[in-house]
Amino acid sequence: NVYGQAIKTTENEIGGHFKAFMVWADEIRKLKVRTNADTPRDAEHAVKFGAEGIGLCRTEHMFFDEERIPAVREMIVSKTELQRRKALDKLLPMQREDFIGIYEAMEDRPVTIRLLDPPLHEFLPQVDEDIRDLAEEMELNFEELKATVESLHEFNPMMGHRGCRLPVSYPEIAEMQTRAVIEAAIDVKKRKGYNIVPEIMIPLVGEVKELKFVKNIVVTIAEEVIAKEGIDLKYLVGTMIEIPRAALTADEIAKEAEFFSFGTNDLTQMTFGFSRDDAGKFLEDYYNNKIYQFDPFQKLDQVGVGKLVKMAAELGKQTRPDIHLGICGEHGGDPSSIEFCHNVGLDYVSCSPFRVPVARLAAAQAQVKNCRK
Ligand code: PEP
Ligand code: MG
């Protein structure tokens, strides 16, 4: 229907018999349900739907904001560390405000914040007209800026300079983000008294030494901020398992990671060897020819990708028996994948706010079907 004026709407909420039913589901399930949220508004919605924490806060979404993108671009095209730090100094208060809003919305619930993940060129203008505008705005020479943008071009950006590879090249990015996470946590803890334990997540790790390198940056800054504020704040540093090599070497990775979150979007992409952005163009032919029955980006491929998840969970526990395990790929909101996560012993699934009720029910059904202790 098309209406000629604004009509009265209500917020989505869980009430009545549906609420009673969901409470029964909650009484049964062992698997926790978190949400993927990057804004206080999404976080509040998810809590209303029953989310028990944030399993993935993608910090890059905060960088795309119209007010911030100039500082982000300035950081990216910087020629020197000093210039980059100047741009990062502009971003720090904004990131801190983001996290303050999220912690306030989540109160005592756990929040996992992931360090910057996408390739940097995603933030830059691509056509000449926009590059020209940016050059003017930043008082740079057009040709020079264009050359910088071109130098950031990658043939295969999803397998390129992204994730933990960014702070290996530019540690100051992880420094700024860690500072924002810890300062925000201290601020909200002091003002509201919530028991906040930030979980800092390092993405796209494939080798324990690169995790160790980035973790060292995170821990150094976190300890410095905590000492300066003179407050007792516990925090965790963990990683995503989203590259097959990380899954294969999860026993090594667990020496440095206090938690694993399975990024099954990338793990599916890299295990199948096809891009999640392009596979839609040919998967239909695979269904028609009965090679695949379903989209592995929607429903976890338990035979292949699932084998890596199960193996990594076991290897992680061998090294660190109390390691905390979750999933934050799209599969975290899919019922059959949730049952799989329950069966391989993950502690939680994390999905988009509107899928939280489905995940709560699927987790209870998995419990009834499989009777996990
Ligand atoms: C993933 O890879 O599963 C994930 C959650 O990260 P992103 O989708 O942001 O790459
Ligand atoms: Mg990923």
PDB file of C-alpha atoms and ligand atoms in Angstrom, residues 56 58 60 114 117 162 240 242 262-267 276 328-330, ligand 1:
ATOM      1  CA  LEU A  56      30.401  -8.770  16.378  1.00  0.00           C
ATOM      2  CA  ARG A  58      32.127  -4.153  12.810  1.00  0.00           C
ATOM      3  CA  GLU A  60      34.397  -0.084   9.749  1.00  0.00           C
ATOM      4  CA  ARG A 114      36.442  -6.148  15.917  1.00  0.00           C
ATOM      5  CA  ASP A 117      38.727  -5.264   8.592  1.00  0.00           C
ATOM      6  CA  ARG A 162      42.848  -6.154   5.027  1.00  0.00           C
ATOM      7  CA  MET A 240      38.228 -14.625  14.262  1.00  0.00           C
ATOM      8  CA  GLU A 242      37.877 -17.225   9.086  1.00  0.00           C
ATOM      9  CA  PHE A 262      34.080 -18.269  13.599  1.00  0.00           C
ATOM     10  CA  GLY A 263      33.725 -15.867  10.676  1.00  0.00           C
ATOM     11  CA  THR A 264      31.954 -18.349   8.470  1.00  0.00           C
ATOM     12  CA  ASN A 265      31.332 -15.815   5.698  1.00  0.00           C
ATOM     13  CA  ASP A 266      35.024 -15.561   4.911  1.00  0.00           C
ATOM     14  CA  LEU A 267      35.680 -19.142   5.968  1.00  0.00           C
ATOM     15  CA  ARG A 276      30.648 -14.328  -1.745  1.00  0.00           C
ATOM     16  CA  CYS A 328      29.441 -14.414  13.887  1.00  0.00           C
ATOM     17  CA  GLY A 329      29.057 -15.216  10.177  1.00  0.00           C
ATOM     18  CA  GLU A 330      25.595 -15.082   8.562  1.00  0.00           C
TER      19      GLU A 330
HETATM   20  C1  PEP B   1      32.781 -13.399   8.468  1.00  0.00           C
HETATM   21  O1  PEP B   1      33.689 -13.431   7.651  1.00  0.00           O
HETATM   22  O2  PEP B   1      32.049 -14.368   8.714  1.00  0.00           O
HETATM   23  C2  PEP B   1      32.485 -12.152   9.177  1.00  0.00           C
HETATM   24  C3  PEP B   1      31.583 -12.102  10.118  1.00  0.00           C
HETATM   25  O3  PEP B   1      33.162 -11.054   8.776  1.00  0.00           O
HETATM   26  P1  PEP B   1      32.707 -10.133   7.554  1.00  0.00           P
HETATM   27  O4  PEP B   1      31.405 -10.689   7.044  1.00  0.00           O
HETATM   28  O5  PEP B   1      32.572  -8.769   8.118  1.00  0.00           O
HETATM   29  O6  PEP B   1      33.841 -10.287   6.631  1.00  0.00           O
END
